[in-house]
């Protein structure tokens, strides 16, 4: 078995954590219980790219329990939990695997990869082979942010063109690595990616960002296979984004800084689902939260929820904590850094690290970057003022804490499993396009998580269902219902 | 001028309240400022049916300021504020009207109408006449719950059939009155409603219930003119339903009972927008709130928001306060009443009074209904146990308090004004069908309410807008975004 | 029976409300159950002065059930609930009283007394007579704010001096009335008050203000009899002041103005118990609350609770609602009024109406006071700006709503009953001085209110009690414990 | 310089953290600014025993900046932050110390001491020597929990008796170590402790537990010197206990378990200050919190704050998280463990580890204790059920997280500094006894923390101060005011 992880000896600790997490992921465990025998994913070869955490480990092993072959990389160079990666490679007790004889799933991920390593490992998730050792590639993708989907599409594009652009065609350091990997592959096999693409039945995508890329591709006609947008399942966007961040935002701040949040002024940039969860997180600790927003509807929601809503410029000199949640770029820039108070804390829980202008920060004359501990830096200005930046501007809940907790990820990941099964088993129903899961599956995901919380669900009588014009067993709401 | 109100001498007090409310309704006042000169509703004859409150008074006078002729009835026999009705009839200072010489808008509404009176007055809002006194009818409808829309459609239907069914064809006391009114009209003029219907350019509908009726009609092909669904504007459903109820639920309970809410156990049936606002309302007063739900997604939201979620049967014996918010029927029935504690409080803030089985309650052997004060009754069981029922099971925030406050209604009603202007001025763009307002108007409604709350809205740079793929000035979100 | 109320025919409605309130006052009802037979207050003649509300009605009838004779006046010219006064005069069903033949307790109170009437009625609560009709006066006082205690002490003082100062010796309009009443009594009977004072066994006082007066008298040596400070029982100050105001503040604002509180900026002046409850009340409705404080400890508490803490000057121009809770005077003055926004709302829930400089407001050149409805006035400045003032600066929860709800008053009033029993039955243990109730009685008051809320109290094992060094049955805390 | 720490090379990291913490401890930094020149502690030799964390480092260096000589041990075998201990030994930059040449304060503490080591190191804080190297001992104690105070008192007692009881006179493992240490010292020098005790001017004690021991000693007449009870300063008990735990409880649970708190049922045993902060902490994360209480007043507070209040027996089978906050013992026992759900989480943030019956747990037949990671164990029952126990029942916020954050500890520790100065400089004013700091110092501590939070404090006018009968500059409240 090929794999590449930091330290396989961490597997024992990882297995204990996986065991604990399974109890907190009732949706995934119910998937195993329902489909463990029928194995609807038998024959599926899933190439996955998603933060290699304990929760992802439970997802991977659920996919395997449903019959799939899986290969996995991370979608983020810092977020891997090395004990999780090791444990997945070793495999569950039922696999008979051990540190000396791993029998689990091939994983290619460790905490702190370089960008070059990242793209080298991303390429490897496509290396499924048949029993004879011939490369056959995956037939399903599971993606977070769209990196492996992009790699495959770019590979096909360059093979069609017969050439990969030179690395000096771009200023983007990361894209140089993509070009390097694809140039190497073109040299080895000029139809490598095209062959793979022909086998792919579909991709299931986890995030807003990846979904936007998919819609763009679909609009321009370049999407090669159907996609399910998992991000916009209610049980993903309204739970993972909101309640996950409510949990993990303060967890990241606490582990990173140990600073008291109570009594402080915290600015949350953006009041979408992530912003709503973040604001609640900070308020729950006694911070006074100020919101910035561009959308008047979200701004009015923030005001009605009792938050002050200001432009960043108006409060940058007095606030103590700054958190970006926007999915946009250049939210906090050099001019803001210059005006912040000594020991202001800056972090991002939105998506990309460009929400905060880290490059601009580094270029401020005389500034010194000093590591306090991993993922926590003080940037010391010439006059001695320090700004604390978490996770170098990347997602602080992953870099400074352990990401979202298992229970909320169980919602997102049960959507992933259902989406994989849907695309893999109902190929004919999904021509090339971007889909969301049907409402009844979204409701089913929620239903699977109620018992664990002691929730009693009320059942409609037939008369009540008729009165509302819905089936007794749901779905209950129109597709545009906002929850 | 024809009109029918309780007491015109209440107009002075009503005018003071209208003046105060105008300040709290910045969206409507901005409509007047923007369109007061161009008068986009010039020529519009609007028949309106909506709770005749102070806030509705500001709406009516805004429609008039935009050029419309208006006639108004209430949509609920108990919700009229008599001073508001009187003030609207007298008219604003600019009209030169006085109690002795009213110059305002014809209103046909008073608190405590009988069902017969209700439908007689509903008919009158159609009686627009030209200068010669000939009946010309309205060309626009503004409806809440769909009663006048139904009256018109039924009128047309019976005229086509050439006959109105007898009153004994139905057990429904209210529908008997509808048949009575339509039979009378058919006798007077067999093409009365058909003539009117031919002039109608469209209807704007305020509520979930009314909207459902419209969709049903459209599906079955019987809808006679286009409709705008105001209810599903974000700035209506997520503000009026949620934040309006957060305000008016405890206001109604307090005025009705003076009972301490803090420390009590309150059951909120339903966790949609109304339920969410209601739960927050009670929790803000220190109650321990328990939710009942049929939809697993909403149930999971409730649990994640920290509420206990139970079936009503499990908690009916221990809770102190019961509030229905479902839009469904028979939520609280006789078996529940029998198990409730002495002096349990029961009220409805959902939609119809059938959420609570009032008829069943009245039939419990030996039970006595005793009025404590208007809209507050104790139902005394044979064994002496008392249950307090608010507003006879009708909307308690209207019956026991004064409904939603002006600011939140300004959001709903600015949607109404924009929808009236849209349908009246862009007739060609709206063939028969049911529409929601376009996103940019929804955002505009929110925008008009920010200044009053001191909100500073952030503006996208062109680069950021391009990054997101949205215009700098919005709209910012896809139609299915959930807020 | 002598009495003076607004309208005895309101008694039926009052009796219903009394019956409902009894259920919400489990402490008082338990007093009746425990002591109704032994009648520890037999022989007590209690002169009472406290807001004549429904809750006070339950208190009065509890004192009677314990054997006392009672006569009652209000302590506030606006707070009387006329139906409560009527019901108490008629008496409970067990008294056999009716509107035509009242058999209850003599009450001298109606809503809207003049200051002259107020002091005339206050005098009457001392007019206990024996069966022969001879004046014998009370032997116990129950006071709120200290007015009847002051009347008696001043009466004694002037009788000793042999003369009452002329009314022109003071500028204080109210004190002129006190002098008028005492001059009249001195003329009628030069030892009237001295005789009464000799019979008094003690007074129980409800409020901070009254308690301060008692401590001052005790320090200067002029206190004539022992006093129990009910205000500083934990079950009074931490419940009535905090949770009572959490309930009644927004109730008063809502009934007075119907203005949406959500999204507004509300300034709460003071963060003592009343301020804490007020801030929570407004925050629970979605307001953004700003605190003003003089005490650095309370200010730090407010900050740690997530509130912005500012000087009034810094926020007076931008806030929407201003509430005083301080017990101090001149908190909001003319300079503040001048800077407030149009339609700012101003109210007081602290103690005296001098927290707001109403006299100064009235003297602003060109200002006009316009009544919107009783207890709600708009003060119109020359430039048209309006300020809404609630209850003329007096307690808005009493003037615009119905005061604290029954359940929280049950705590305060059970303390009153226990204090009356304590002073009356253990006269020897209380030499002249000011006392708080012993801790075990304070805990007992709390204990009596737990069942109604479904609270299960844990019991210490003997080993645990020994470990803590407390009795199993309490008291559990030292006297200085802060809760 | 003598010292004993885990690893001096951690000092650099520790110095960075100390520098960050100084900014968050404005009270201590103001002590340095005010008294750094006058050095009121010059000549003081302070023996300290308190958790050796970063915050304590700032305290120690503040005492030194005020002129004191200091020696320090921890009061808890698990709570030492090794980088903090190292940094304090090396000393601040101004000391010129380095890892190779430490110039700071002698510290005797490392994470994970044995009980034997703990008492050996505790003894060493008494080893002050004069320049000639003769033992002179401390003249001040600063204690947390009373261990070094106890050691000294026991030492004196046994020296007076001329003998130390044998270790087999007790079953208590820890007390055996105390006896061992004292026996050794008696052998070396039969007047060692008596000599030291004669020099001691006083002790300042941090905790409830230590304070109880002091009061007990004072009552029985065995207290050897005056003591200041720092615990009962308002700025300690109402801030450290409440807001500190609000921060550090969820921090400990998160770091220990990564379990989602939102949606879970959490039982908080006790609703004192620690319980209040703990409940708020969990509720802020979306947990449904249930309280257990023995004191009816605290129980009623919990109910009024919207919490369910139950006996542990009633909810032990359904809750997910159990937190003890009582200061009592045997709160969670074997019978409870047996009924808990699989993967229930159990932790203590009260005081001693005996709040949870860890000994009983270990004795359950067939149970296996399995370490997941340091300070996190799963106890596996015979049937496979696992219970997660944090920090082996010791304080989880210290064992699983980093204790209270700097800002709140700045309040507690500024009280400590003021208390040390008070006792050391005003020896005559404090005869043997137990004192709290005077109110004006308590208010001063709060005042020193307002600027950092942007709080504007309002100043009384002279007229207002006179009206209230307080000085303009405070103190503002009576000693029994409850905040």
mmCIF file of C-alpha atoms in Angstrom, chain C residues 227-361:
data_model
loop_
_atom_site.group_PDB
_atom_site.id
_atom_site.type_symbol
_atom_site.label_atom_id
_atom_site.label_comp_id
_atom_site.label_asym_id
_atom_site.label_seq_id
_atom_site.Cartn_x
_atom_site.Cartn_y
_atom_site.Cartn_z
ATOM 1 C CA UNK C 227 -37.447 48.513 61.882
ATOM 2 C CA UNK C 228 -36.869 45.591 59.596
ATOM 3 C CA UNK C 229 -35.181 46.374 56.320
ATOM 4 C CA UNK C 230 -36.987 44.104 53.888
ATOM 5 C CA UNK C 231 -35.247 45.643 50.898
ATOM 6 C CA UNK C 232 -31.936 43.991 51.659
ATOM 7 C CA UNK C 233 -33.205 40.463 51.907
ATOM 8 C CA UNK C 234 -31.577 38.641 49.022
ATOM 9 C CA UNK C 235 -34.956 37.379 47.962
ATOM 10 C CA UNK C 236 -36.053 40.978 47.656
ATOM 11 C CA UNK C 237 -33.135 42.941 46.240
ATOM 12 C CA UNK C 238 -31.800 40.289 43.906
ATOM 13 C CA UNK C 239 -35.229 39.215 42.665
ATOM 14 C CA UNK C 240 -37.692 42.091 42.784
ATOM 15 C CA UNK C 241 -35.125 44.669 41.683
ATOM 16 C CA UNK C 242 -33.483 42.576 39.004
ATOM 17 C CA UNK C 243 -35.985 40.098 37.625
ATOM 18 C CA UNK C 244 -38.985 42.301 38.313
ATOM 19 C CA UNK C 245 -37.491 45.087 36.225
ATOM 20 C CA UNK C 246 -36.447 42.642 33.527
ATOM 21 C CA UNK C 247 -40.139 41.967 33.159
ATOM 22 C CA UNK C 248 -41.728 45.320 33.718
ATOM 23 C CA UNK C 249 -39.311 47.667 31.938
ATOM 24 C CA UNK C 250 -40.089 46.522 28.434
ATOM 25 C CA UNK C 251 -43.693 46.034 29.412
ATOM 26 C CA UNK C 252 -43.893 49.707 30.291
ATOM 27 C CA UNK C 253 -42.058 50.844 27.161
ATOM 28 C CA UNK C 254 -44.233 48.657 24.963
ATOM 29 C CA UNK C 255 -47.537 49.760 26.418
ATOM 30 C CA UNK C 256 -46.428 53.374 26.457
ATOM 31 C CA UNK C 257 -44.951 53.657 22.988
ATOM 32 C CA UNK C 258 -45.441 50.535 20.852
ATOM 33 C CA UNK C 259 -41.965 51.285 19.517
ATOM 34 C CA UNK C 260 -39.795 48.426 18.321
ATOM 35 C CA UNK C 261 -36.953 47.925 20.799
ATOM 36 C CA UNK C 262 -34.989 45.515 18.593
ATOM 37 C CA UNK C 263 -32.160 47.210 16.711
ATOM 38 C CA UNK C 264 -32.407 50.332 18.826
ATOM 39 C CA UNK C 265 -29.688 51.818 21.011
ATOM 40 C CA UNK C 266 -30.778 51.962 24.637
ATOM 41 C CA UNK C 267 -28.871 53.697 27.410
ATOM 42 C CA UNK C 268 -29.353 52.321 30.900
ATOM 43 C CA UNK C 269 -28.056 54.718 33.553
ATOM 44 C CA UNK C 270 -26.788 52.597 36.418
ATOM 45 C CA UNK C 271 -25.811 48.944 36.671
ATOM 46 C CA UNK C 272 -27.016 47.994 40.129
ATOM 47 C CA UNK C 273 -29.689 45.326 40.511
ATOM 48 C CA UNK C 274 -32.318 47.428 38.744
ATOM 49 C CA UNK C 275 -29.873 48.347 35.997
ATOM 50 C CA UNK C 276 -28.803 44.724 35.540
ATOM 51 C CA UNK C 277 -32.399 43.622 35.109
ATOM 52 C CA UNK C 278 -33.166 46.536 32.822
ATOM 53 C CA UNK C 279 -30.179 45.905 30.585
ATOM 54 C CA UNK C 280 -31.103 42.234 30.273
ATOM 55 C CA UNK C 281 -34.678 43.212 29.496
ATOM 56 C CA UNK C 282 -33.664 45.419 26.585
ATOM 57 C CA UNK C 283 -30.973 43.075 25.283
ATOM 58 C CA UNK C 284 -33.487 40.242 25.278
ATOM 59 C CA UNK C 285 -35.489 42.269 22.787
ATOM 60 C CA UNK C 286 -32.503 42.845 20.518
ATOM 61 C CA UNK C 287 -31.551 46.350 21.610
ATOM 62 C CA UNK C 288 -27.915 47.363 21.788
ATOM 63 C CA UNK C 289 -27.497 48.486 25.386
ATOM 64 C CA UNK C 290 -25.050 51.075 26.654
ATOM 65 C CA UNK C 291 -24.461 51.481 30.386
ATOM 66 C CA UNK C 292 -23.465 54.553 32.375
ATOM 67 C CA UNK C 293 -21.965 54.000 35.824
ATOM 68 C CA UNK C 294 -20.127 55.838 38.586
ATOM 69 C CA UNK C 295 -18.943 52.768 40.485
ATOM 70 C CA UNK C 296 -15.893 51.140 38.886
ATOM 71 C CA UNK C 297 -16.857 47.662 40.102
ATOM 72 C CA UNK C 298 -20.326 47.814 38.571
ATOM 73 C CA UNK C 299 -18.835 49.381 35.442
ATOM 74 C CA UNK C 300 -16.401 46.495 35.115
ATOM 75 C CA UNK C 301 -19.249 44.029 35.587
ATOM 76 C CA UNK C 302 -21.149 45.706 32.781
ATOM 77 C CA UNK C 303 -18.139 45.498 30.478
ATOM 78 C CA UNK C 304 -17.587 41.832 31.311
ATOM 79 C CA UNK C 305 -21.255 41.206 30.587
ATOM 80 C CA UNK C 306 -20.631 42.532 27.077
ATOM 81 C CA UNK C 307 -22.120 46.005 27.407
ATOM 82 C CA UNK C 308 -20.551 49.215 26.178
ATOM 83 C CA UNK C 309 -19.948 51.558 29.126
ATOM 84 C CA UNK C 310 -19.930 55.253 28.339
ATOM 85 C CA UNK C 311 -20.649 58.626 29.851
ATOM 86 C CA UNK C 312 -24.102 59.890 28.954
ATOM 87 C CA UNK C 313 -22.561 62.891 27.215
ATOM 88 C CA UNK C 314 -20.797 60.571 24.767
ATOM 89 C CA UNK C 315 -23.910 58.827 23.540
ATOM 90 C CA UNK C 316 -26.805 61.170 24.173
ATOM 91 C CA UNK C 317 -26.962 62.292 20.558
ATOM 92 C CA UNK C 318 -27.193 58.841 19.030
ATOM 93 C CA UNK C 319 -29.257 56.708 21.413
ATOM 94 C CA UNK C 320 -32.953 56.027 20.995
ATOM 95 C CA UNK C 321 -34.054 55.065 24.505
ATOM 96 C CA UNK C 322 -32.852 56.377 27.892
ATOM 97 C CA UNK C 323 -33.692 54.629 31.145
ATOM 98 C CA UNK C 324 -32.584 55.769 34.604
ATOM 99 C CA UNK C 325 -32.124 53.163 37.337
ATOM 100 C CA UNK C 326 -29.837 54.926 39.785
ATOM 101 C CA UNK C 327 -31.657 56.063 42.885
ATOM 102 C CA UNK C 328 -29.718 59.290 42.448
ATOM 103 C CA UNK C 329 -30.979 62.621 41.090
ATOM 104 C CA UNK C 330 -30.418 64.769 38.005
ATOM 105 C CA UNK C 331 -29.141 61.881 35.936
ATOM 106 C CA UNK C 332 -30.761 63.195 32.776
ATOM 107 C CA UNK C 333 -30.816 66.975 32.617
ATOM 108 C CA UNK C 334 -31.681 69.816 30.292
ATOM 109 C CA UNK C 335 -28.403 69.681 28.432
ATOM 110 C CA UNK C 336 -29.051 66.041 27.640
ATOM 111 C CA UNK C 337 -32.604 66.667 26.439
ATOM 112 C CA UNK C 338 -31.349 69.347 24.104
ATOM 113 C CA UNK C 339 -28.948 66.952 22.406
ATOM 114 C CA UNK C 340 -31.249 63.970 22.074
ATOM 115 C CA UNK C 341 -32.560 62.767 18.733
ATOM 116 C CA UNK C 342 -36.081 63.440 17.539
ATOM 117 C CA UNK C 343 -38.494 60.976 19.170
ATOM 118 C CA UNK C 344 -35.997 59.762 21.723
ATOM 119 C CA UNK C 345 -37.789 57.953 24.555
ATOM 120 C CA UNK C 346 -36.991 58.802 28.156
ATOM 121 C CA UNK C 347 -38.119 56.906 31.213
ATOM 122 C CA UNK C 348 -37.264 56.152 34.830
ATOM 123 C CA UNK C 349 -37.398 52.838 36.665
ATOM 124 C CA UNK C 350 -35.054 53.848 39.490
ATOM 125 C CA UNK C 351 -36.844 55.508 42.323
ATOM 126 C CA UNK C 352 -37.911 59.134 42.477
ATOM 127 C CA UNK C 353 -38.957 61.215 39.525
ATOM 128 C CA UNK C 354 -36.023 63.521 40.142
ATOM 129 C CA UNK C 355 -33.700 61.087 38.358
ATOM 130 C CA UNK C 356 -34.892 63.009 35.318
ATOM 131 C CA UNK C 357 -34.930 66.794 35.561
ATOM 132 C CA UNK C 358 -38.582 67.197 34.626
ATOM 133 C CA UNK C 359 -38.698 70.685 36.116
ATOM 134 C CA UNK C 360 -35.793 71.758 33.948
ATOM 135 C CA UNK C 361 -37.391 70.221 30.877
#
